[in-house]
Short mmCIF file of C-alpha atoms in Angstrom, two decimals:
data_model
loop_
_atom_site.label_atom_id
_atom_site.label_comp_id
_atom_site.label_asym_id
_atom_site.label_seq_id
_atom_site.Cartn_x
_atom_site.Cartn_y
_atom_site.Cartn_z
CA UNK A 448 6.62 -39.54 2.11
CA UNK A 449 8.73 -41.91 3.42
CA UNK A 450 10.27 -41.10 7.42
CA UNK A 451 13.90 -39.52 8.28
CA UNK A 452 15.36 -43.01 7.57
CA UNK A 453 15.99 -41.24 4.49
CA UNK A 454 18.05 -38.67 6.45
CA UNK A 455 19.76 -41.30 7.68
CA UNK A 456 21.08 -43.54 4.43
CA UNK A 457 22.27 -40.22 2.80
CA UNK A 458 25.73 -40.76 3.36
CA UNK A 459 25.39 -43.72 1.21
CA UNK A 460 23.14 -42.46 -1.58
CA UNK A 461 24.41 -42.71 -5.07
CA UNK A 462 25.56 -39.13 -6.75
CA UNK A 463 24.35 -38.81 -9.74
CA UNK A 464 23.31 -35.72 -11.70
CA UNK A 465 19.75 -36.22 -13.19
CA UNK A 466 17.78 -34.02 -15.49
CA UNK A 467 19.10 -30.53 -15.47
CA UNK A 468 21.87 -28.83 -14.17
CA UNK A 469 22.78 -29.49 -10.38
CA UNK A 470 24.34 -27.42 -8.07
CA UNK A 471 26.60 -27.81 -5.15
CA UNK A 472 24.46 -26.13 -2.57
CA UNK A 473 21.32 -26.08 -2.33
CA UNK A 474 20.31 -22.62 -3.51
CA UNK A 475 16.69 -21.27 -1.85
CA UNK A 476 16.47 -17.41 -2.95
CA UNK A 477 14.24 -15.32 -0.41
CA UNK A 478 12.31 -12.57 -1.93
CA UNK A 479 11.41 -9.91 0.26
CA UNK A 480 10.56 -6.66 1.23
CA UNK A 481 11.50 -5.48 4.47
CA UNK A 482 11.26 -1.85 3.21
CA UNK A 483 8.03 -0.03 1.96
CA UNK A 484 4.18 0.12 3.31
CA UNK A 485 3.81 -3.59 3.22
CA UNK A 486 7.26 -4.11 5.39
CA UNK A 487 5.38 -4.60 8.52
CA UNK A 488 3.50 -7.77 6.47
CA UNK A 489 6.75 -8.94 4.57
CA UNK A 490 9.38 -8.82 7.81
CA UNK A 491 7.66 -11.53 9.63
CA UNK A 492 7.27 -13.95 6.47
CA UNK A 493 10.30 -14.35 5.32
CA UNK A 494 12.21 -14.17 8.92
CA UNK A 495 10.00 -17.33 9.29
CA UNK A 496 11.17 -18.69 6.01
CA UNK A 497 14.53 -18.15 6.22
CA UNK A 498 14.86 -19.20 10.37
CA UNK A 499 13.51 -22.86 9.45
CA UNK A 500 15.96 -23.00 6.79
CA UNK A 501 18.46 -21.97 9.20
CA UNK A 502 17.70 -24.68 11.44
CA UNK A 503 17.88 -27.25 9.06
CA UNK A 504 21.40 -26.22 8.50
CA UNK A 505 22.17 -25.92 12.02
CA UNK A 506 20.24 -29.12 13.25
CA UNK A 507 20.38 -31.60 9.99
CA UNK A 508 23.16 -30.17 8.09
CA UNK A 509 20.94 -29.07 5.43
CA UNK A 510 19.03 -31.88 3.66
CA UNK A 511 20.57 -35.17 3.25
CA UNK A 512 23.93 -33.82 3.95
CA UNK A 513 23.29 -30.96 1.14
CA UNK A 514 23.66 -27.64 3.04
CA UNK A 515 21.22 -24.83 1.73
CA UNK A 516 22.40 -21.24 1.10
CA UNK A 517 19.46 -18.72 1.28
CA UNK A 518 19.88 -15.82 -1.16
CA UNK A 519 18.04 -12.75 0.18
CA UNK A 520 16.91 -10.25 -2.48
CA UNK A 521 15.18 -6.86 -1.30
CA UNK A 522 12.76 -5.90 -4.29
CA UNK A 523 10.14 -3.87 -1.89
CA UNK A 524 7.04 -5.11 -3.76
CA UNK A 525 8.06 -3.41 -6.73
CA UNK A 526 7.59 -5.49 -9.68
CA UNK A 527 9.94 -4.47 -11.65
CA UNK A 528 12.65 -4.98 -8.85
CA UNK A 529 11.57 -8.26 -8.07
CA UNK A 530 11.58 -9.33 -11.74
CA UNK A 531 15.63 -8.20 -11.62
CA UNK A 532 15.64 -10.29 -8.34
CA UNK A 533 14.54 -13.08 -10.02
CA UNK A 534 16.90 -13.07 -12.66
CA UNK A 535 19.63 -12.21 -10.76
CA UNK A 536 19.43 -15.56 -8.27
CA UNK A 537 18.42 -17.64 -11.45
CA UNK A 538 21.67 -17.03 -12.53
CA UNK A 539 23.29 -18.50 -9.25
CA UNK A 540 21.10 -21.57 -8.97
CA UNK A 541 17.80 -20.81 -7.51
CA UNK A 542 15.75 -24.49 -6.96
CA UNK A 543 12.51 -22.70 -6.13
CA UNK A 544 10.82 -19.40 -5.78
CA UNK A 545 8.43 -17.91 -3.18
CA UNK A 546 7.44 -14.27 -4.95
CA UNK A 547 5.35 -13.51 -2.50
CA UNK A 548 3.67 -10.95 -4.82
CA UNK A 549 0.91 -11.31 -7.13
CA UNK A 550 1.81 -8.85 -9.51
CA UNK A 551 5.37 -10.39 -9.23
CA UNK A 552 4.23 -13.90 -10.14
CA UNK A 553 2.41 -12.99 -12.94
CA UNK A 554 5.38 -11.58 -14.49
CA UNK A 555 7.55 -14.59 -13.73
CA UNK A 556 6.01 -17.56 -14.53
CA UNK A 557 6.54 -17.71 -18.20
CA UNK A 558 10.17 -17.37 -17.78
CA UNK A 559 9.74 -19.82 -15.02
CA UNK A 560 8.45 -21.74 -17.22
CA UNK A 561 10.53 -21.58 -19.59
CA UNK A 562 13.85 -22.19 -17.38
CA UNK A 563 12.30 -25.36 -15.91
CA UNK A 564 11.88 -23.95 -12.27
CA UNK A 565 9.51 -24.23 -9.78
CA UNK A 566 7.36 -21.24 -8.33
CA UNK A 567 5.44 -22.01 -5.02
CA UNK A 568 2.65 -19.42 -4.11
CA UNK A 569 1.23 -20.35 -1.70
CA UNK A 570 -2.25 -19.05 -1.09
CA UNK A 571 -1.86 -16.35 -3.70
CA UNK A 572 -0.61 -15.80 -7.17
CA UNK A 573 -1.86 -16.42 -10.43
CA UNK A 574 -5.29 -18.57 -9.26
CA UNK A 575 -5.62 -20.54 -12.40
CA UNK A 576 -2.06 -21.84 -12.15
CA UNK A 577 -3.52 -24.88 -10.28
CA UNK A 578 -4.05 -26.00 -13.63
CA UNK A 579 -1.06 -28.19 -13.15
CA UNK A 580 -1.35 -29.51 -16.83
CA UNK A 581 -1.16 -25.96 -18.28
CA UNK A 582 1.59 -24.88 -15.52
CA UNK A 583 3.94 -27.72 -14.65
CA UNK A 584 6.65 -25.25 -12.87
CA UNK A 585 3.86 -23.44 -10.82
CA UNK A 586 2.29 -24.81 -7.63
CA UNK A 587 -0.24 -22.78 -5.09
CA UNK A 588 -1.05 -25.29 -2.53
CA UNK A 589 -3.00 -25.72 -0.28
CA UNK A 590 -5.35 -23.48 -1.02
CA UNK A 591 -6.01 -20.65 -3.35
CA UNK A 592 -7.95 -17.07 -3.67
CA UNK A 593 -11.19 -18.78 -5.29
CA UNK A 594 -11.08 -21.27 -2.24
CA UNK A 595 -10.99 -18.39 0.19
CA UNK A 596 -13.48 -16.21 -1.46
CA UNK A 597 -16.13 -19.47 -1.70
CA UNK A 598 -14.76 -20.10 2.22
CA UNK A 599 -16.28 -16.64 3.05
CA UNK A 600 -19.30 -15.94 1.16
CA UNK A 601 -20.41 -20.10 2.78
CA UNK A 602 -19.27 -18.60 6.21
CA UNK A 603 -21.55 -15.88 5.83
CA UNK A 604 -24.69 -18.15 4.67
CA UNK A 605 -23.98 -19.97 7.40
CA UNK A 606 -24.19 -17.26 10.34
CA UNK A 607 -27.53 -15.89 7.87
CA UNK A 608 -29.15 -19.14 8.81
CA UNK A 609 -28.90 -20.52 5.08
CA UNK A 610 -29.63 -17.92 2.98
CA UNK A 611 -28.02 -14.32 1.51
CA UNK A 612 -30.87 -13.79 -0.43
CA UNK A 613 -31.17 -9.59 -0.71
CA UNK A 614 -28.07 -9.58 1.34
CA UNK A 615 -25.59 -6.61 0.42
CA UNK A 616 -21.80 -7.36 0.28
CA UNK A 617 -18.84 -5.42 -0.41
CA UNK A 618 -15.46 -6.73 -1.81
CA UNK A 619 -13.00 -3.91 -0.63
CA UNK A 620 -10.06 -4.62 -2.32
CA UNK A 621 -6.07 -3.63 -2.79
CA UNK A 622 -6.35 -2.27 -6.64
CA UNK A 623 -4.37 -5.13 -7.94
CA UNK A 624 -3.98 -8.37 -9.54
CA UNK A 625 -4.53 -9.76 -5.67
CA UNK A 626 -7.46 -7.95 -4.84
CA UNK A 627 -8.99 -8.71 -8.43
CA UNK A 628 -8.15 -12.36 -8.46
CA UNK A 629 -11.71 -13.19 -6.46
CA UNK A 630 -13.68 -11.24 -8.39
CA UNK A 631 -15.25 -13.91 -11.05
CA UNK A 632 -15.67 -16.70 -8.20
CA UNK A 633 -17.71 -13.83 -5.80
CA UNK A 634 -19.63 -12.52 -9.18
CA UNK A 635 -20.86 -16.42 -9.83
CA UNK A 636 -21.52 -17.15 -6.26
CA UNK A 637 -23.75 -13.68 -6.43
CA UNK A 638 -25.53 -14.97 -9.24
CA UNK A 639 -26.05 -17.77 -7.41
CA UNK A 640 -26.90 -17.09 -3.86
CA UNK A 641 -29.01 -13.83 -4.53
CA UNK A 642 -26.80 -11.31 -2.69
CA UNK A 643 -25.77 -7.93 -4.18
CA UNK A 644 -21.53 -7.77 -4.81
CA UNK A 645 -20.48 -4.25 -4.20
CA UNK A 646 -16.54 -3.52 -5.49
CA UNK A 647 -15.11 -1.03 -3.70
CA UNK A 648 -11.44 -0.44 -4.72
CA UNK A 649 -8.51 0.65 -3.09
CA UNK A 650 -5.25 1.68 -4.51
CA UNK A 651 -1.77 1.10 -3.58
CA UNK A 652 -0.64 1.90 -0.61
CA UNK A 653 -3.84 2.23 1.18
CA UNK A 654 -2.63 4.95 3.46
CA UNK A 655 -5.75 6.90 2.48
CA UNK A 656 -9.09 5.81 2.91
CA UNK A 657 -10.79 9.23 3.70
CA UNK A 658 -12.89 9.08 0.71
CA UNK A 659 -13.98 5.91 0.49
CA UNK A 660 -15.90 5.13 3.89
CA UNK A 661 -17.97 7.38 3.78
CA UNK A 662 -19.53 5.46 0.18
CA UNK A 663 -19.24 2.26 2.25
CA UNK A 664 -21.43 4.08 4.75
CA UNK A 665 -23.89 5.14 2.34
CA UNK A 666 -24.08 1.32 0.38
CA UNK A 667 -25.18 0.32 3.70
CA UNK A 668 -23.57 -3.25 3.15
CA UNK A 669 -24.10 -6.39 5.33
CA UNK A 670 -20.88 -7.57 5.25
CA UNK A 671 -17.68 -6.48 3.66
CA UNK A 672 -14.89 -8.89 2.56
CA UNK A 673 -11.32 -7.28 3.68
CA UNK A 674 -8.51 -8.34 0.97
CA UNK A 675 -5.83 -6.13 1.63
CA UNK A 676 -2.71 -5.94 2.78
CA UNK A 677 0.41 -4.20 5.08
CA UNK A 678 -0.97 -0.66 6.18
CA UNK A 679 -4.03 -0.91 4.19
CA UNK A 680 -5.60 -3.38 6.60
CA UNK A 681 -5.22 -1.27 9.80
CA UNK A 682 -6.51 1.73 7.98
CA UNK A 683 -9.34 -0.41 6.89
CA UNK A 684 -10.23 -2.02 9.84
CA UNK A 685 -9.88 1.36 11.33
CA UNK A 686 -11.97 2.89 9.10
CA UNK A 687 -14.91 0.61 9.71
CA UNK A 688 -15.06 1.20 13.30
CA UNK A 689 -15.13 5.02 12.59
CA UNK A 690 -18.52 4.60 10.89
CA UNK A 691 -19.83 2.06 13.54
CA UNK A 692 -19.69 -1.13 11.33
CA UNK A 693 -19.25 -4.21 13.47
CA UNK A 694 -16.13 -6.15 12.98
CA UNK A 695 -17.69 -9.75 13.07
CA UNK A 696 -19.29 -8.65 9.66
CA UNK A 697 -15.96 -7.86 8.45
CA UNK A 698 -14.56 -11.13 7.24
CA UNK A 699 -10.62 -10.70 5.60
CA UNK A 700 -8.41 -13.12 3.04
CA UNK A 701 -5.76 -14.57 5.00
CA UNK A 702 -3.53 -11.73 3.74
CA UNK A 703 -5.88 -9.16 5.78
CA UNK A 704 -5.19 -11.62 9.04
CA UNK A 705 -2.08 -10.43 10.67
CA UNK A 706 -1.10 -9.28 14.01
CA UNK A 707 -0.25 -6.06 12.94
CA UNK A 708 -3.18 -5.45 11.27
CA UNK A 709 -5.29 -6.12 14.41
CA UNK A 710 -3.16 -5.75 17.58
CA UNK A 711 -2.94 -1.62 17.01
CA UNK A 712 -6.55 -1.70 17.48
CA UNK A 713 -6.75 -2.81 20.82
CA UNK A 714 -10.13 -3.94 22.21
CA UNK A 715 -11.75 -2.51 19.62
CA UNK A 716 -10.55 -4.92 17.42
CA UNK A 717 -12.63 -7.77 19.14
CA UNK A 718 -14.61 -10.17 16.58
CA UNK A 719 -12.96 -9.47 13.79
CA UNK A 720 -12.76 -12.49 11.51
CA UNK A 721 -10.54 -13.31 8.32
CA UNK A 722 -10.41 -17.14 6.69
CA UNK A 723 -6.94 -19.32 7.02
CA UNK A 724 -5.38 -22.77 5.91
CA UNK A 725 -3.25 -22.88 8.98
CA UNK A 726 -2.64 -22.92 12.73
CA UNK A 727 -0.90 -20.20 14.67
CA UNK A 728 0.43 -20.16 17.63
CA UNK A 729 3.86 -20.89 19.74
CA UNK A 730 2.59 -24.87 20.84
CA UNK A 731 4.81 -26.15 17.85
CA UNK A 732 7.80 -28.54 19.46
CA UNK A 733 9.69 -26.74 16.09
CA UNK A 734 10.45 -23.73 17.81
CA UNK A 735 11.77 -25.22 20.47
CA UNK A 736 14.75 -26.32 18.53
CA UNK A 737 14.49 -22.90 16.61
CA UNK A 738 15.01 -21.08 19.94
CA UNK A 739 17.46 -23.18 20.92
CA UNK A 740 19.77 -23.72 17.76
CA UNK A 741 18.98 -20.55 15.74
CA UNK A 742 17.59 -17.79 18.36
CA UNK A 743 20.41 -18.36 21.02
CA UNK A 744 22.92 -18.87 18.89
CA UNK A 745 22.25 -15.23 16.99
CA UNK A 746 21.61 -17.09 13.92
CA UNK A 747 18.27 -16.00 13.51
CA UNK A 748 17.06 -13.89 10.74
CA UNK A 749 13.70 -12.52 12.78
CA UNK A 750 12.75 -11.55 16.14
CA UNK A 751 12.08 -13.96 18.72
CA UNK A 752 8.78 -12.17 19.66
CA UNK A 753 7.35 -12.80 16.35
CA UNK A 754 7.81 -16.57 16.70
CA UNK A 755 4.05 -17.85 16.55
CA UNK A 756 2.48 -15.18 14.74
CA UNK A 757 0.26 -15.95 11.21
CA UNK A 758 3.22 -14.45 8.77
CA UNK A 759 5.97 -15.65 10.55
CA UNK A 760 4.18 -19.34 11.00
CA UNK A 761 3.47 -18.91 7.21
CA UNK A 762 6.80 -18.28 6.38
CA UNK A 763 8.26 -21.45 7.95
CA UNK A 764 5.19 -23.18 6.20
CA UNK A 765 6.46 -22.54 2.94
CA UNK A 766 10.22 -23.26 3.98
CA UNK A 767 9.01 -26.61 5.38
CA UNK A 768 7.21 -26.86 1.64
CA UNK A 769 10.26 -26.52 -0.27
CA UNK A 770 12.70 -28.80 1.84
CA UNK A 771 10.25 -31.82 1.63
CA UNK A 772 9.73 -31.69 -1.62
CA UNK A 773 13.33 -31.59 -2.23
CA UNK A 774 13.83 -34.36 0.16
CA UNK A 775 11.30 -36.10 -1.88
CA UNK A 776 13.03 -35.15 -5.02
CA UNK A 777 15.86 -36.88 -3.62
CA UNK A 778 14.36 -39.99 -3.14
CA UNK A 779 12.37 -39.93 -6.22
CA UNK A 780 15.96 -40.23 -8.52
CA UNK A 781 18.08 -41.76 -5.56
CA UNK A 782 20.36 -38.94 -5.58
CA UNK A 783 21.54 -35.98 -3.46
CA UNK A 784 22.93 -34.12 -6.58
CA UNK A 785 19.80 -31.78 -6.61
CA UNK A 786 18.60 -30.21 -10.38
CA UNK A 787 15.57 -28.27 -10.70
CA UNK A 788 13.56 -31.11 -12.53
CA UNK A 789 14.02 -33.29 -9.44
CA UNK A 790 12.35 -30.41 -7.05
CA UNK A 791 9.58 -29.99 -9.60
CA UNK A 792 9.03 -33.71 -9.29
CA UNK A 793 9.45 -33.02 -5.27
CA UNK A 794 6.68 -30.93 -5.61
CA UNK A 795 4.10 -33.11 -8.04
CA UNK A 796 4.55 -35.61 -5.39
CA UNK A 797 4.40 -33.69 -2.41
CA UNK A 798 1.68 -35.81 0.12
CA UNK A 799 2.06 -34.64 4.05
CA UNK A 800 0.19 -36.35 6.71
CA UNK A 801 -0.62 -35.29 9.90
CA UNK A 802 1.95 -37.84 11.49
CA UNK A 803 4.63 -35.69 9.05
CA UNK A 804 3.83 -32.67 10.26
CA UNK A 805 4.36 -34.23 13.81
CA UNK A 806 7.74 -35.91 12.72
CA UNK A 807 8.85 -32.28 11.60
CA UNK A 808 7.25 -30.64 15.03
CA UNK A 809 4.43 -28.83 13.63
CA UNK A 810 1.64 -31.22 15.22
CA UNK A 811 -1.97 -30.06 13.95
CA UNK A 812 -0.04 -26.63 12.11
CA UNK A 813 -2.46 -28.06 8.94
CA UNK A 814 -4.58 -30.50 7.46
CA UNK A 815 -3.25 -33.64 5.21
CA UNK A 816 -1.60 -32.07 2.03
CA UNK A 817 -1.30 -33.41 -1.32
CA UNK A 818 -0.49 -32.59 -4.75
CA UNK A 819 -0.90 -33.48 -8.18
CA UNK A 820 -0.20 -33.01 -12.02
CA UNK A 821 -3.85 -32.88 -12.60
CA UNK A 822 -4.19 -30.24 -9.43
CA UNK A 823 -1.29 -27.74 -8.09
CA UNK A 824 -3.48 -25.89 -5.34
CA UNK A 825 -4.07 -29.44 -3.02
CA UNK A 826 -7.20 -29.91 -1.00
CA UNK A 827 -8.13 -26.30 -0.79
CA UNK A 828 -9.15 -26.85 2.30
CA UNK A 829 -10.04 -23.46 4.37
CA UNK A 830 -11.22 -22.70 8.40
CA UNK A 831 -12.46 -19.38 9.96
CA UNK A 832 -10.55 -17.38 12.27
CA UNK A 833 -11.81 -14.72 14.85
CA UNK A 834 -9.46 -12.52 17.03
CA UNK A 835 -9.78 -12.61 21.04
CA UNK A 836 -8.85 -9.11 22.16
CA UNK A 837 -8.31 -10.11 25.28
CA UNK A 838 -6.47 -12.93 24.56
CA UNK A 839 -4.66 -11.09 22.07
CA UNK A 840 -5.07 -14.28 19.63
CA UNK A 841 -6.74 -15.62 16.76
CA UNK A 842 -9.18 -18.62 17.69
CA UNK A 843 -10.50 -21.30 15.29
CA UNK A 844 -14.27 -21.21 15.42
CA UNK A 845 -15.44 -23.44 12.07
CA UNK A 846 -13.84 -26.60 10.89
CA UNK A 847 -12.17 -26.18 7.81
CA UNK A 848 -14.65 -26.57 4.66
CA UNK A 849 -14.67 -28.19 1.47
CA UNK A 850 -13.90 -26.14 -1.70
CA UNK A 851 -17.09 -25.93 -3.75
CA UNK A 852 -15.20 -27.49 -7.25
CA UNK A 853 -18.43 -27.52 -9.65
CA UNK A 854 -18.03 -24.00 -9.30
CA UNK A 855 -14.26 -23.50 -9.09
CA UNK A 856 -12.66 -26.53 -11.57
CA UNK A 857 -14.32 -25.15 -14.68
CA UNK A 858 -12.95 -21.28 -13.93
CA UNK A 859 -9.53 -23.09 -13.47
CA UNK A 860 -9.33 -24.42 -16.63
CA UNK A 861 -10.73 -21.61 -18.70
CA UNK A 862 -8.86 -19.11 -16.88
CA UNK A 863 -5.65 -21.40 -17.62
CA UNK A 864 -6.01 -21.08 -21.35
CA UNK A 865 -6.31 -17.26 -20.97
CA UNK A 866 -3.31 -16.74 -19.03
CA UNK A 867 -1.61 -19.25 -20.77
CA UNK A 868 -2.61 -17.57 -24.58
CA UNK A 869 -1.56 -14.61 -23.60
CA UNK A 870 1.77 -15.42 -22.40
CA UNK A 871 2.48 -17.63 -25.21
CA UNK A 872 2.52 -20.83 -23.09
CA UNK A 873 1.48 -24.16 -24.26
CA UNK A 874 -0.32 -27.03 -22.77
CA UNK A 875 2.16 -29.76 -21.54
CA UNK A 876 -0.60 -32.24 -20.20
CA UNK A 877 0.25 -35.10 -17.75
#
């Protein structure tokens, strides 16, 4: 990526309209639910989303002179909502979507697809989609469920001294397409490392785990593998301290790593660990200049005390996401006159280095990112977490580790062709 001299020169650029349609704002829809059980996870995400794309507006005057317009649209993590929501800000524009549901993004992508617009889930979503030959409009860098789930089962070797052989482990998991997404990579890895996978579903909400720990209890497991989310992680992580199951053997998805998952918990909450592809944390020179230009100006879509916390970091993540690659996109077809192939092209050719992430403010927020046609889900690249009750913070204790792709490549590419046969999708290639 080239540096903000770009920023500079875009009074000059050339207008042209290239490839599609192009609009004259720069339309980023937010799709959220600030109502519901999982409110207390989606709040903080897409304030954070929506707050950095304030800024830019306030600071930068949008991108290259192009201001944005964020188009909120409250679906409550109910598919069938968000599906309306989807079609309702396609019709006014939309450059790129965040669904921030599983369930959600499976239902989308064909028509995404199909309209020629890009779909970033990052971190969740339809796994296989980094199969960017099968899925040109679909992108879930920088890392995906199958890199998390390999992330904790080699976490857990590691603290067993090498081996899991007899180990028990149980996947306790929200009864969806999230929670089910790991399932083949933990199966294989089973197979492979000689431990004993115990599934142990829970359905939507979550609000009610009275029958289920008690079987947990029984299984006697080693370890259990938290992939929930909103008010079915507190209950969870509740529940496991009722039947005296240490929390440093309870290891969650990023989505089951949240402040208000572990805060209500108190001290007893101490040692609980979860996996992450990102900082957190209030050291960004960003939120200065959010603080100043959106926070004390009553601009801001969130609340100032969740600046610094994982979903709210997260959301500005995937703001800071879009807006380079459309800055990219930019410069890719010399042209300010934005059209959704130019911020799929953004996105194919999306490579952040550390001394970006410093140029935007968010100094050591991640490690190097960089995308391809060949592969939409980037480096994969994933760390371990553990929370400090008395610190009242999450604390980095393994570098991040290498995605294991003998294993994970070749259930990328055959799950591709299933989702992609059964939604009628055909292979594009590079």
């Amino acid at each position: 990526m080239k540096s903000r001299l770009w920023s500079k020169l875009s009074a000059v650029l050339f207008m042209v309209s290239v490839g599609s349609a192009s609009y004259a704002e720069l339309v980023i829809p937010s799709l959220t639910y600030r109502t519901g059980p999982y409110a207390s996870s989606g709040i903080p995400y897409s304030d954070g989303f929506t707050d950095y794309l304030t800024l830019l507006n306030e600071r930068d005057g949008g991108i290259n002179g192009q201001r944005i317009e964020v188009v909120e649209c409250e679906f409550g993590y109910n598919t069938e909502k968000g599906v309306a929501c989807f079609e309702e800000t396609l019709a006014k524009g939309a450059l790129v979507y965040h669904p921030m549901s599983t369930g959600l993004t499976y239902q989308i992508i064909p028509r995404a697809h199909e309209e020629g617009v890009v779909i970033h889930t990052m971190g969740y979503g339809l796994t296989a989609a980094a199969d960017g030959a099968m899925f040109p409009y679909t992108f879930n860098f920088p890392a995906h469920y199958w890199h998390a789930a390999s992330a904790q089962i080699r976490h857990i070797k590691e603290v067993e001294g090498g081996s899991l052989q007899g180990k028990k482990i149980v996947h306790m998991f929200h009864n969806s397409g999230y929670g089910k997404e790991p399932i083949p990579t933990l199966e294989v890895l089973a197979q492979q490392e000689g431990f004993e996978l115990v599934l142990q579903p829970i359905d939507h909400p979550g609000e009610d785990q009275s029958a289920i720990w008690p079987v947990v209890e029984a299984a006697n497991p080693d370890y259990i593998l938290l992939w929930g989310w909103g008010v079915m992680n507190e209950v969870a992580l509740g529940g496991a301290l009722d039947i005296g199951f240490p929390l440093d053997k309870v290891i969650g998805v990023w989505w089951s790593a949240n402040e208000s998952d572990i805060k209500p918990l108190g001290r007893l909450g101490d040692g609980y660990k979860a996996v992450s592809f990102h900082a957190v944390g209030t050291s960004f020179k960003i939120f200065n200049d959010m603080n100043m230009l959106v926070y004390q100006t009553g601009k801001a879509r969130g609340d100032l005390r969740n600046l610094g916390e994982v979903l709210y970091n997260r959301g500005v993540m995937a703001a800071i996401f879009a807006t380079e690659a459309i800055r990219l996109g930019m410069e890719i077809h010399n042209s300010t006159d934005v059209t959704r192939d130019m911020v799929r092209d953004g996105f194919e050719k999306l490579a952040m280095s550390a001394e970006n992430f410093e140029e935007i403010g968010m100094e050591g927020f991640i490690p190097d990112v960089s995308v391809t046609c060949e592969n939409h889900a980037g480096a994969g690249l994933v760390a371990v977490n553990q929370w400090d009750a008395s610190a009242r913070r999450w604390v980095e204790i393994t570098d991040y580790y290498q995605p294991d792709e003998q294993l994970i490549a070749p259930q990328v590419r055959s799950a591709s062709a299933a989702f992609a046969e059964s939604s009628g999708m055909k292979r594009k290639g590079c």
